[in-house]
C-alpha positions as a printed Julia matrix, in Angstrom:
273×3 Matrix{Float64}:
  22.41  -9.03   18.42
  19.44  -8.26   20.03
  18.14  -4.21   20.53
  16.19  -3.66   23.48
  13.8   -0.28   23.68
  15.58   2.03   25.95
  13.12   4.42   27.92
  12.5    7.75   27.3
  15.34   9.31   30.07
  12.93  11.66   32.49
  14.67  14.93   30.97
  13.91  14.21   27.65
  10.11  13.84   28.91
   9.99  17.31   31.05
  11.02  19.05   27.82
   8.53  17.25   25.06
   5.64  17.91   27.34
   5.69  21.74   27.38
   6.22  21.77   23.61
   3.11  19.93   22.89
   1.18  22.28   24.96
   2.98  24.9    23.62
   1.88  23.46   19.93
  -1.48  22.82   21.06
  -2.45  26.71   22.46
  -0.58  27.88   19.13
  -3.3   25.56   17.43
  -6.27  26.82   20.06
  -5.5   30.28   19.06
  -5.2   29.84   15.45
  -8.65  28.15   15.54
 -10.37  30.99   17.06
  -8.67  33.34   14.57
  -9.91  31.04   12.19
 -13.61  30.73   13.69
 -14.05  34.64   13.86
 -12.88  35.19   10.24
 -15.83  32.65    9.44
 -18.51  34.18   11.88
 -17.72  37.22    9.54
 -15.26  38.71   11.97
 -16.61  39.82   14.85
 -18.88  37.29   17.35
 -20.16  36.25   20.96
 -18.19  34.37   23.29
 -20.66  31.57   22.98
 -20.72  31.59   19.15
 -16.61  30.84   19.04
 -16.8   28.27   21.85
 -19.74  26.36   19.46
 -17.61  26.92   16.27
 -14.56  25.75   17.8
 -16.14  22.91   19.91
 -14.24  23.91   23.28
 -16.02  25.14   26.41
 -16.93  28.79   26.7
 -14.23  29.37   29.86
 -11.61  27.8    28.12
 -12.02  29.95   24.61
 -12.11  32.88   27.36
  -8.42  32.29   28.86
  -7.28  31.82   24.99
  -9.53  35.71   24.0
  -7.58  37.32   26.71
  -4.55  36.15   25.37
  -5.5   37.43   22.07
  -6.79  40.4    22.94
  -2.93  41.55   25.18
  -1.32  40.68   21.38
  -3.76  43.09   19.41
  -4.44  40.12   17.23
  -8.48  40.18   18.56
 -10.64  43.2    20.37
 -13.59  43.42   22.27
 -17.16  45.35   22.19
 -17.24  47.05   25.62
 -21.26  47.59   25.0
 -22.46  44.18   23.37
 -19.02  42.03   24.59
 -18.8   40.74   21.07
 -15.41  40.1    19.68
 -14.2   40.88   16.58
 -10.65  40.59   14.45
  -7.83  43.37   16.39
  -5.08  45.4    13.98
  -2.53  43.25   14.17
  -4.99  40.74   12.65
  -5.72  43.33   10.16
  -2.28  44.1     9.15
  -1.25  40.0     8.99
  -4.28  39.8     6.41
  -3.49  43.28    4.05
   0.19  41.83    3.98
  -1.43  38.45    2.85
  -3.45  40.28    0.34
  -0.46  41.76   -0.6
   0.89  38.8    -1.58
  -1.87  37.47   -3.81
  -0.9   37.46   -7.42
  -3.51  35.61   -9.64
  -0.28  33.95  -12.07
   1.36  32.72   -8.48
  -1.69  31.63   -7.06
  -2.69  29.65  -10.06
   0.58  28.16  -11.51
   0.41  24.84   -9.65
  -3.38  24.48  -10.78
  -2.31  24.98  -14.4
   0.13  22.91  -14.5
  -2.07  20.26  -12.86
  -4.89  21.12  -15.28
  -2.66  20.76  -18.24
  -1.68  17.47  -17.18
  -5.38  16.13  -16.22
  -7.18  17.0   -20.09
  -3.54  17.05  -22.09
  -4.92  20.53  -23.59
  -3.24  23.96  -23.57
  -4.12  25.71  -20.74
  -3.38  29.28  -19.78
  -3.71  32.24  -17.46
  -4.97  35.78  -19.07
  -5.0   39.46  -17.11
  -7.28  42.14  -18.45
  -3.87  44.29  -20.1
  -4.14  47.86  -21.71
  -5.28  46.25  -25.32
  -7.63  43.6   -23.53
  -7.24  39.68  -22.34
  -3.7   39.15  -22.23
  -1.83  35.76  -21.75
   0.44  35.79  -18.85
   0.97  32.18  -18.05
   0.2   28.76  -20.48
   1.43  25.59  -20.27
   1.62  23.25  -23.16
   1.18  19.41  -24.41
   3.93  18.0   -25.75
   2.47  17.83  -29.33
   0.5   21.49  -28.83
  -2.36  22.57  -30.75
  -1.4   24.99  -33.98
  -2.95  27.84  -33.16
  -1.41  31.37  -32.55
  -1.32  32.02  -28.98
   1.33  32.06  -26.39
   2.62  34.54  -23.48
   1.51  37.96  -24.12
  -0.9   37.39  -27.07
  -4.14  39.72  -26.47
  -6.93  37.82  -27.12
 -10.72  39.45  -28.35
 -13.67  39.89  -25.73
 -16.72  38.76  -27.82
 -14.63  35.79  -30.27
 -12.6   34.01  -26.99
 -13.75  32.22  -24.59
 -11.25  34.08  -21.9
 -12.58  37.5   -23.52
 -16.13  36.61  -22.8
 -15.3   35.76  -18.99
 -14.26  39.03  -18.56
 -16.81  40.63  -20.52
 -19.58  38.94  -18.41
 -18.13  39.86  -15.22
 -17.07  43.27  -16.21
 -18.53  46.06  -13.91
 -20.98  48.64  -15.65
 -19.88  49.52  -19.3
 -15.98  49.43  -18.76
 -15.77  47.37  -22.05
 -18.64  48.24  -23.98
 -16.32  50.3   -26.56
 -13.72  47.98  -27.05
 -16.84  45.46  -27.56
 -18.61  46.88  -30.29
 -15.52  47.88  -31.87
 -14.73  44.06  -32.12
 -18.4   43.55  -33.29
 -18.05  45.87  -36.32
 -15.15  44.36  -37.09
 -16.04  40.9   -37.33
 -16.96  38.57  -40.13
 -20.04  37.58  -41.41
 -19.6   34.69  -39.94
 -18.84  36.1   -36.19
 -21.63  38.59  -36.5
 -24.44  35.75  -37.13
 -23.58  34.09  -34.32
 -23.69  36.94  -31.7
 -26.07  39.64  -33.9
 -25.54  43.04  -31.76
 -26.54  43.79  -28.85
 -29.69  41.55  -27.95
 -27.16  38.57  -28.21
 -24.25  40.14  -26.21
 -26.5   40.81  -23.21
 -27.62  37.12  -23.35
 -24.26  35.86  -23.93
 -23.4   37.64  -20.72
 -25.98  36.52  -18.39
 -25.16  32.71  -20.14
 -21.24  33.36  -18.88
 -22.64  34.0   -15.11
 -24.78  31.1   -14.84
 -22.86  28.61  -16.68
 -19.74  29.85  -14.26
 -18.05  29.66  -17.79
 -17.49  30.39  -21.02
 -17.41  27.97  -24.14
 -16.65  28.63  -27.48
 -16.4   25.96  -30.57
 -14.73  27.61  -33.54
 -15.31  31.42  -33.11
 -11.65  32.78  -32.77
 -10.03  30.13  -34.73
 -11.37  27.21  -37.38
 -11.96  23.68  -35.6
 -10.0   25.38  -32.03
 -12.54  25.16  -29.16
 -12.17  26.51  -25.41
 -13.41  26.42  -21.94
 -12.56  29.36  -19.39
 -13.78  30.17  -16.22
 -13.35  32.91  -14.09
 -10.6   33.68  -10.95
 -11.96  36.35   -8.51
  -9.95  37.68   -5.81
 -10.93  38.27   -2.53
 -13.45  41.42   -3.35
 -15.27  38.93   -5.81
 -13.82  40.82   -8.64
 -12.17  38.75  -11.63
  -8.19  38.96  -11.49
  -7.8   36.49  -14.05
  -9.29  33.79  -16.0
  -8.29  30.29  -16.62
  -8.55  28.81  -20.06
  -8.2   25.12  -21.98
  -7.85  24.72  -25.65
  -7.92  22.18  -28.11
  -8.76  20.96  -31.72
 -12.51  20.47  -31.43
 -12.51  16.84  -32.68
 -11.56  15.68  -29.37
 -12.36  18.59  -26.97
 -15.82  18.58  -25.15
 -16.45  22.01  -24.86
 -20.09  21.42  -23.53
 -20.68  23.38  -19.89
 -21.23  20.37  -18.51
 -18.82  18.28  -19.49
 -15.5   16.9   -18.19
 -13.23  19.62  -19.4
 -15.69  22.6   -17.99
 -15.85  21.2   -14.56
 -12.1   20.93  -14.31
 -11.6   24.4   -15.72
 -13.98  25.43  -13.11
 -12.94  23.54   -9.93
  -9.47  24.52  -10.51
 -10.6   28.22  -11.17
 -12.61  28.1    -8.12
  -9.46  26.72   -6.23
  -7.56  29.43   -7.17
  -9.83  31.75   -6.4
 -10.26  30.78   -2.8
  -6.08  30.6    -2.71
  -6.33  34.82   -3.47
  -9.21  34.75   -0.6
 -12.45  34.67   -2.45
 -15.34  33.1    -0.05
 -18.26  31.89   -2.88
């Protein structure tokens, strides 16, 4: 039996047409929501029409749509426009919303699965790093971490993410108090103060921190930083493995994952590198 294409019937045509349009100003508007966050928030007529690539008049019947729903506002004296309350209040609820473990649970699971490592998620708690989040191999490394184990700032990888990035001397105390502490061993390769400063401007540039055998015998680790949308770290990503087949170099395969997928998070809890 043979099935002929029937015709769209005329009604069913008269209603699809106004929902595309519909879609498409939804998508219009979004765009220049989207171009004015970019431009830094507030910008010229002209500089929204170039950044969305539509014609100056037609971005103007979309602004004064905008601008009746609160969502944008205009300059009276220099015409500029620039993000309204109700634009304001969508993002703080969206901020709201941004939890560093949430944010980052699909990329450590996906992390995990790329490099077959342990991989985790740490918070700054009361007693320093803590783990929050970690996802396993099936055969996992022995070593003695898991959710809620607080992890040292100058012997961890994790702990010297958020030691770099730390703002004025917030964890200087806690610090030396690990340094004094320390073995012999520990203490010759970071000897006081000299080498913590260095190992802290190392952590910035590198964009992470690597560490072969400091916390634990033949247990090496990569961990990178995740900001939030103020460029402050939330949290900080971290593989581990047995060193004999974990390339802990900054440079190497398992760094640039760590990082990427850091960096992805990061721009998930707003963060604009």
């Amino acid at each position: 039996m043979t099935t002929r294409n029937r015709p769209t019937p005329p009604a069913a045509e008269s209603t699809a047409e106004p929902r595309r349009r519909r879609v498409q100003s939804a998508e219009m508007g979004m765009g220049i929501l989207k171009a004015l966050a970019a431009l830094g928030g507030a910008a010229s007529l002209t500089a929204v029409a170039q950044a969305v690539g539509e014609s100056t008049a037609k971005v103007h019947r979309y602004m004064a749509s905008l601008v009746e729903q609160d969502l944008v506002a205009q300059e009276p004296l220099s015409q500029r426009y620039f993000l309204g309350q109700a634009a304001i209040h969508i993002g703080l609820a969206a901020l709201r919303q941004c939890d560093p473990i949430r944010a980052g649970e699909p990329a450590l699971v996906r992390l995990q699965a790329e490099l077959g490592v342990t991989c985790f998620i740490a918070v700054m708690g009361n007693q320093g790093p803590t783990i929050l989040r970690i996802e396993e191999p099936a055969l996992p490394v022995v070593v003695n971490v898991r959710a809620g184990s607080v992890l040292p700032l100058l012997w961890s990888a994790t702990g010297q993410v958020f030691l770099a990035h730390a703002e004025g001397g917030a964890l200087d105390a806690q610090m030396l108090q690990e340094w004094e502490r320390s073995t012999p061993t520990q203490k010759s390769l970071v000897p006081r103060k000299a080498a913590i400063a260095a190992l802290r401007e190392q952590v910035r540039a590198q964009g992470c921190a690597s560490v072969q055998g400091l916390l634990s015998a033949g247990i090496s680790a990569v961990a990178a930083p995740i900001r939030q949308h103020t460029g402050q770290v939330a949290a900080v990503l971290t593989a581990l493995g047995a060193s004999g087949g974990f390339d802990a170099a900054p440079a190497g395969r398992i760094a640039t994952c760590v990082r990427q997928e850091a960096e992805g998070i990061s721009a998930a809890l707003g963060f604009v590198g």
